[in-house]
PDB file of C-alpha atoms and ligand atoms in Angstrom:
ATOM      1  CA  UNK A   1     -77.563  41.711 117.361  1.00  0.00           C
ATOM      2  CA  UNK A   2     -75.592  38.547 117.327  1.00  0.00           C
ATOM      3  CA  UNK A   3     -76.508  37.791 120.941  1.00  0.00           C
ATOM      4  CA  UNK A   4     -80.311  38.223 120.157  1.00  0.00           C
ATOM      5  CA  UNK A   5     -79.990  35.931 116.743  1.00  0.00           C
ATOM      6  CA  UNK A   6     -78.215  33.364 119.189  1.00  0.00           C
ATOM      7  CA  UNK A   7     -81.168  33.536 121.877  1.00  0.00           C
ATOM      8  CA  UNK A   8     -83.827  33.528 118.773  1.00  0.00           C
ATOM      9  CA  UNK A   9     -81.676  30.374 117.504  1.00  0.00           C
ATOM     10  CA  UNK A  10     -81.669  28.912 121.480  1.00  0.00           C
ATOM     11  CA  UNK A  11     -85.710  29.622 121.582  1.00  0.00           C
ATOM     12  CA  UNK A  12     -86.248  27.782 118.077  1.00  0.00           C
ATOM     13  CA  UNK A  13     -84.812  24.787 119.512  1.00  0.00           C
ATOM     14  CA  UNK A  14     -86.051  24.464 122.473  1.00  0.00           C
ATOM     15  CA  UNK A  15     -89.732  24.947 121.019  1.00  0.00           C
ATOM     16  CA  UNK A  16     -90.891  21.365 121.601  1.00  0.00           C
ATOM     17  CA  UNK A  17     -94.734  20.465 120.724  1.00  0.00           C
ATOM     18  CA  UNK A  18     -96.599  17.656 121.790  1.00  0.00           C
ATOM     19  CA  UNK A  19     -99.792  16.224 120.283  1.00  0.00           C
ATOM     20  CA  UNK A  20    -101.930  12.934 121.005  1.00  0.00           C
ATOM     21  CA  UNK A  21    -103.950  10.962 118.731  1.00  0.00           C
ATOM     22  CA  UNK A  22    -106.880   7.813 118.644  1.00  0.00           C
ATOM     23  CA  UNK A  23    -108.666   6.578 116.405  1.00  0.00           C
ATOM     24  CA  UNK A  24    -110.976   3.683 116.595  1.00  0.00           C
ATOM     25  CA  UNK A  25    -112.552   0.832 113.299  1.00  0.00           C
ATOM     26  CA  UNK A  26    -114.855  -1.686 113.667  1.00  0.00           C
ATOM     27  CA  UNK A  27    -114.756  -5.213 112.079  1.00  0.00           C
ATOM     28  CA  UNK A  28    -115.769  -5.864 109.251  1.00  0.00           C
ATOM     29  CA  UNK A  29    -116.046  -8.675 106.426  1.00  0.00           C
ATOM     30  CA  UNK A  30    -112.533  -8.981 104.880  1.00  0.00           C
ATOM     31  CA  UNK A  31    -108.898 -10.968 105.079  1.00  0.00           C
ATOM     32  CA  UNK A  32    -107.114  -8.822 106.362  1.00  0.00           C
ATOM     33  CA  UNK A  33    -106.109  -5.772 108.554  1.00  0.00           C
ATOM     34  CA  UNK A  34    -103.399  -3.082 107.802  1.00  0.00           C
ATOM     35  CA  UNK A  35    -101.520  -2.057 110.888  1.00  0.00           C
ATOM     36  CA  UNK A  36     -98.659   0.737 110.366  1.00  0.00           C
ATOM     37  CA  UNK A  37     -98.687   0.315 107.053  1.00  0.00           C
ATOM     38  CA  UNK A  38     -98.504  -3.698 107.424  1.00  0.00           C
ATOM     39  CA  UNK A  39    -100.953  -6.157 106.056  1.00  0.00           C
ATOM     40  CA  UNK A  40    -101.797  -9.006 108.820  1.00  0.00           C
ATOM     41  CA  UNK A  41    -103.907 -11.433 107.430  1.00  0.00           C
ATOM     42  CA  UNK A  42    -107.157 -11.802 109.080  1.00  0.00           C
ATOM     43  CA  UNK A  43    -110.356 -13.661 109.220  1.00  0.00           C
ATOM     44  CA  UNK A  44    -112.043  -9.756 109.145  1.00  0.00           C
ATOM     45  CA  UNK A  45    -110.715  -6.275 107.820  1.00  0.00           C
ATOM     46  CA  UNK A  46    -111.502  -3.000 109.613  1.00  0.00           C
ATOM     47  CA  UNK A  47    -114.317  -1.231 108.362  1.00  0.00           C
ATOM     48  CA  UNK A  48    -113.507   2.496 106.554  1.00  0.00           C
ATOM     49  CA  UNK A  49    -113.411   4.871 103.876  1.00  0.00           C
ATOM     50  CA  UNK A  50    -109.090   4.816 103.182  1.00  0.00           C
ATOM     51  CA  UNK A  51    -107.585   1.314 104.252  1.00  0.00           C
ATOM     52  CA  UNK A  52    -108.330   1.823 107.739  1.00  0.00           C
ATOM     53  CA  UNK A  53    -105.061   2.218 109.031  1.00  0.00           C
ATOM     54  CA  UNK A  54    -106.324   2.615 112.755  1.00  0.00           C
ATOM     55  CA  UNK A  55    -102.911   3.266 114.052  1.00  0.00           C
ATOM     56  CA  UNK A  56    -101.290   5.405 111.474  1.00  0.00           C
ATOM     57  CA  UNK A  57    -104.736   7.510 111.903  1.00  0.00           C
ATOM     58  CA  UNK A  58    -103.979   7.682 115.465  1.00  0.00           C
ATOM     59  CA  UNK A  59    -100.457   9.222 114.383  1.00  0.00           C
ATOM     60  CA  UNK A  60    -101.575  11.077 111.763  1.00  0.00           C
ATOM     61  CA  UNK A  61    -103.993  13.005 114.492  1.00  0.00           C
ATOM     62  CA  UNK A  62    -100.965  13.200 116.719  1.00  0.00           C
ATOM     63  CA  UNK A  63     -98.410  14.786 114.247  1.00  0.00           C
ATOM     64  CA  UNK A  64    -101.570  17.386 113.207  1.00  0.00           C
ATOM     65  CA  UNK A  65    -102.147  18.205 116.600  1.00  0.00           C
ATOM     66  CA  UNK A  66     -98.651  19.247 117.563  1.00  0.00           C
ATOM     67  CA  UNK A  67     -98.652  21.759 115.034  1.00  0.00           C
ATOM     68  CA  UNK A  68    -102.099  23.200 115.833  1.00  0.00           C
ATOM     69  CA  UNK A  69    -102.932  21.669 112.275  1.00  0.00           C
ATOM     70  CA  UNK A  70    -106.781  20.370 112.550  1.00  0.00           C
ATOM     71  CA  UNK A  71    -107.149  16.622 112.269  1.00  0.00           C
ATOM     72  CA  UNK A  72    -107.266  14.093 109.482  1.00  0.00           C
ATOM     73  CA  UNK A  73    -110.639  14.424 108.775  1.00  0.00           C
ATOM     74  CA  UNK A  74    -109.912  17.908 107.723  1.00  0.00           C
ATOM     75  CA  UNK A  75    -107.247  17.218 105.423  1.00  0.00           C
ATOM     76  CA  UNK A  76    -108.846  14.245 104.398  1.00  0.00           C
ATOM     77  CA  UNK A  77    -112.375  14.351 104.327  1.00  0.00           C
ATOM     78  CA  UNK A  78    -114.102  10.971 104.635  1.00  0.00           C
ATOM     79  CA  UNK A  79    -116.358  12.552 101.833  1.00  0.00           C
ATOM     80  CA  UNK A  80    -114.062  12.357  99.188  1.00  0.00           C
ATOM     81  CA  UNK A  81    -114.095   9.768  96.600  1.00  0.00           C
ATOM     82  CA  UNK A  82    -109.988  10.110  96.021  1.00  0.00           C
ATOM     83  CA  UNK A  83    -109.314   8.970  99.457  1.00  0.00           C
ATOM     84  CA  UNK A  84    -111.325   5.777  99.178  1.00  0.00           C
ATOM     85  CA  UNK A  85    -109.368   2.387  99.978  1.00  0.00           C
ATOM     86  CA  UNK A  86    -106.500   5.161  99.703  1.00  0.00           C
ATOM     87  CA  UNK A  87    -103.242   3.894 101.371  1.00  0.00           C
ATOM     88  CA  UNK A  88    -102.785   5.753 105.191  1.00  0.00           C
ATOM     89  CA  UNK A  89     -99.293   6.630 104.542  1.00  0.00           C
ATOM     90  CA  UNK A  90    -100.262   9.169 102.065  1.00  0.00           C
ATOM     91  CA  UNK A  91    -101.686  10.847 105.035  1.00  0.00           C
ATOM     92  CA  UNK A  92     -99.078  10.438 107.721  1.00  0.00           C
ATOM     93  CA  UNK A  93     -96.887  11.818 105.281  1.00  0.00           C
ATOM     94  CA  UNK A  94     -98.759  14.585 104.694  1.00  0.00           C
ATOM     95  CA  UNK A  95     -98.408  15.899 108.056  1.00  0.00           C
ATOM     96  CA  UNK A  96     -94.757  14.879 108.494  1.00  0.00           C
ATOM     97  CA  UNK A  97     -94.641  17.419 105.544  1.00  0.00           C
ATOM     98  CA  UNK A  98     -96.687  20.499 107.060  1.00  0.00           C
ATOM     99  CA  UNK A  99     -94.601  19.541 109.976  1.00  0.00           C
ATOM    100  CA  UNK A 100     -91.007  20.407 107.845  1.00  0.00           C
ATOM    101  CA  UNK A 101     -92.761  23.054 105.987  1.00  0.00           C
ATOM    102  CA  UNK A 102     -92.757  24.934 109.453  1.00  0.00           C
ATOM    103  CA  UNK A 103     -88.942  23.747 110.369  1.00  0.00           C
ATOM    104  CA  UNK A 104     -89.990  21.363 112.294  1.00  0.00           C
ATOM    105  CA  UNK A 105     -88.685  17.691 113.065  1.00  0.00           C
ATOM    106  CA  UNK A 106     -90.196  14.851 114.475  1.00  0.00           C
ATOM    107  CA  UNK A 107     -88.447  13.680 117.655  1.00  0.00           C
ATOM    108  CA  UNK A 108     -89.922  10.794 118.537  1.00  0.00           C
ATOM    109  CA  UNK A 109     -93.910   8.874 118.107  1.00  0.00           C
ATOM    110  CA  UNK A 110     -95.082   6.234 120.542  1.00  0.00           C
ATOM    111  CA  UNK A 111     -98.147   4.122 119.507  1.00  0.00           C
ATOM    112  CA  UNK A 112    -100.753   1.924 121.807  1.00  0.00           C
ATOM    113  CA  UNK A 113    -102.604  -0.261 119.736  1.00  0.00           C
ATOM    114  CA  UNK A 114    -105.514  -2.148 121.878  1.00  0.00           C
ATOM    115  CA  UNK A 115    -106.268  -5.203 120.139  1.00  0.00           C
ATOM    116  CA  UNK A 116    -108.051  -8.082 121.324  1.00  0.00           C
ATOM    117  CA  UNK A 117    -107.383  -9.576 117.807  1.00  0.00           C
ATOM    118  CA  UNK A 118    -105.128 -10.397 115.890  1.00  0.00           C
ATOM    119  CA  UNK A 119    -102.366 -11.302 117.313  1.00  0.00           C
ATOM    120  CA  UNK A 120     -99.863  -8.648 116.724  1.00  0.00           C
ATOM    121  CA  UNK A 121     -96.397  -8.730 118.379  1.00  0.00           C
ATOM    122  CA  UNK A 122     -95.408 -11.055 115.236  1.00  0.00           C
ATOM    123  CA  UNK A 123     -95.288  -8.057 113.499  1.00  0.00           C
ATOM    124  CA  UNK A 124     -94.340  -4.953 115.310  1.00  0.00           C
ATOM    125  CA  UNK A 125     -90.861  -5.057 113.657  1.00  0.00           C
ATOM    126  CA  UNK A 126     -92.183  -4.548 110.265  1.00  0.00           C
ATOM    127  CA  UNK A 127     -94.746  -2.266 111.520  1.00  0.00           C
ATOM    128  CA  UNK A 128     -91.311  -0.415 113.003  1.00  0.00           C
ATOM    129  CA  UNK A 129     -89.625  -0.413 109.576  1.00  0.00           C
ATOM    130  CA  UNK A 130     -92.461   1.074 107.747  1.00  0.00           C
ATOM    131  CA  UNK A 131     -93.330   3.894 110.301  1.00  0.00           C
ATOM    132  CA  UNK A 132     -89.751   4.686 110.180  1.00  0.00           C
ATOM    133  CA  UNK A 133     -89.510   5.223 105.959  1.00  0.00           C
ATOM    134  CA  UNK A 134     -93.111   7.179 106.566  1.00  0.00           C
ATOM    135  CA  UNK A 135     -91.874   9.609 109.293  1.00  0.00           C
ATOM    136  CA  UNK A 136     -88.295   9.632 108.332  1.00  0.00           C
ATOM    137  CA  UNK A 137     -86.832   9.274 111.397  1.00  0.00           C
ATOM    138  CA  UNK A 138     -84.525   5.986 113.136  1.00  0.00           C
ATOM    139  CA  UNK A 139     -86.496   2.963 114.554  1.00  0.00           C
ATOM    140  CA  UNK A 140     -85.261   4.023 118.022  1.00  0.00           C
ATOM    141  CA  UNK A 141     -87.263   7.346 117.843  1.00  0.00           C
ATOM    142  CA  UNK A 142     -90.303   5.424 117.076  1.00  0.00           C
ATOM    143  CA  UNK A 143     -92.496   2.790 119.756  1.00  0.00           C
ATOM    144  CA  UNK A 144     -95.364   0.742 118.994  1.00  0.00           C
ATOM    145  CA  UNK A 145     -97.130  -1.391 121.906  1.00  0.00           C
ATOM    146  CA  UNK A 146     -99.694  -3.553 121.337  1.00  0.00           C
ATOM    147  CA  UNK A 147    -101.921  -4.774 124.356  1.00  0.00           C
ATOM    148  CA  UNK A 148    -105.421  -6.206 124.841  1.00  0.00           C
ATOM    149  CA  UNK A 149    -108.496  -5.145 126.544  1.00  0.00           C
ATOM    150  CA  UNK A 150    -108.368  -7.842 128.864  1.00  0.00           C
ATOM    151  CA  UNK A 151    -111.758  -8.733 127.157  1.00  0.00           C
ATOM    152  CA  UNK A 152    -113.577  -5.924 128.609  1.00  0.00           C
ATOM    153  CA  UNK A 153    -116.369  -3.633 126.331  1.00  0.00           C
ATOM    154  CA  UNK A 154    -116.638  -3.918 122.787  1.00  0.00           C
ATOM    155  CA  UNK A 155    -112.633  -3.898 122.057  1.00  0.00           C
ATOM    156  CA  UNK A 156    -112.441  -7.173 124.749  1.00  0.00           C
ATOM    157  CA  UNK A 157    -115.072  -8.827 122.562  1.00  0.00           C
ATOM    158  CA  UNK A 158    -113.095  -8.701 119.359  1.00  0.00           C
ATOM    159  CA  UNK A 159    -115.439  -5.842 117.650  1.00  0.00           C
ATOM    160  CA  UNK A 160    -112.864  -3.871 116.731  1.00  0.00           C
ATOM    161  CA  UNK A 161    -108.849  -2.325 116.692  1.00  0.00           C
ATOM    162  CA  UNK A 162    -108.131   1.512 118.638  1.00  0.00           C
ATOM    163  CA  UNK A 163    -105.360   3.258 119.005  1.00  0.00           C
ATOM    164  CA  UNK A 164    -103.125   5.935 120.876  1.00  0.00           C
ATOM    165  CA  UNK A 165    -100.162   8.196 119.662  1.00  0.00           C
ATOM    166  CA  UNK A 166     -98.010  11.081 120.599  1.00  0.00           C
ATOM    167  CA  UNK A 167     -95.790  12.568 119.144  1.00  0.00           C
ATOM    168  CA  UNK A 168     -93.000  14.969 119.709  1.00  0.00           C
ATOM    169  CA  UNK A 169     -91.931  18.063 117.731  1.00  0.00           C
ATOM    170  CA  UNK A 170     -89.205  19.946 118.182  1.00  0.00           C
TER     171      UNK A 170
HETATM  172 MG1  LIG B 201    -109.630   6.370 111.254  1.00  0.00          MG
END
């Protein structure tokens, strides 16, 4: 019996889920976008029901789908008043919580964000910092890149942040 508990034990931990995320906001009129939970002042905002949070969305999706757990529209329905101008962290954390509900730790999140504007790098450290207090996790388990579209389609022209995630389970 102990031999089987051990190999259970040995399967638990090596039961590693992956699961990818984007998301996508337009421009809008505003002073400012929130990246990771950081606000970069800007001559525009990103258009949305919550604060637009294109790259925590991204992560959000990411965490969700590595549990088999729907998306953030499902848990968060773009219909409902409460979530309006509501803070994105509230939903990353959400699924970091279904995600220890199950036993489950996040091993690591890595995050494109494709931005033609604003200028970003500036802040990727505090971006860093507040992923890490949202996921609970060490900085060096969490990556965020931020890259252009090399002015191509609608992202080149400016019209608008996405963003890619994965993220690892185990
Ligand atoms: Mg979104």
């Amino acid at each position: 019996a102990d031999r089987l508990l051990t190999a259970r034990a040995l399967a638990e931990l090596s039961d590693i889920r992956v699961g990818q995320g984007f998301d996508i906001h337009p421009f809008t009129e505003g002073s400012a976008v929130t990246l990771c939970g950081v606000v970069i002042p800007f001559d525009r905002k990103l258009a949305g029901h919550s604060d637009a949070d294109v790259a925590m969305h991204a992560l959000t999706d990411a965490v969700l789908g590595a549990i088999g757990e729907g998306d953030i529209g499902t848990h968060f329905p773009p219909s409902d008043p409460q979530w309006k101008g509501a803070p994105s962290s509230l939903f990353l954390a959400k699924a970091v919580d279904l995600v220890r509900a199950r036993g489950g730790m996040i091993a690591n999140a890595d995050i494109s964000i494709i931005a033609e504007v604003p200028k970003i790098s500036p802040h990727l450290a505090a971006m860093k910092r507040a992923l890490s207090g949202v996921l609970g996790i060490s900085g060096d388990r969490i990556a965020i890149k931020a890259t252009t579209a090399e002015k191509l389609g609608a992202l080149g022209r400016g019209e608008g942040i996405a963003a890619f995630a994965v993220a690892l389970i185990r």
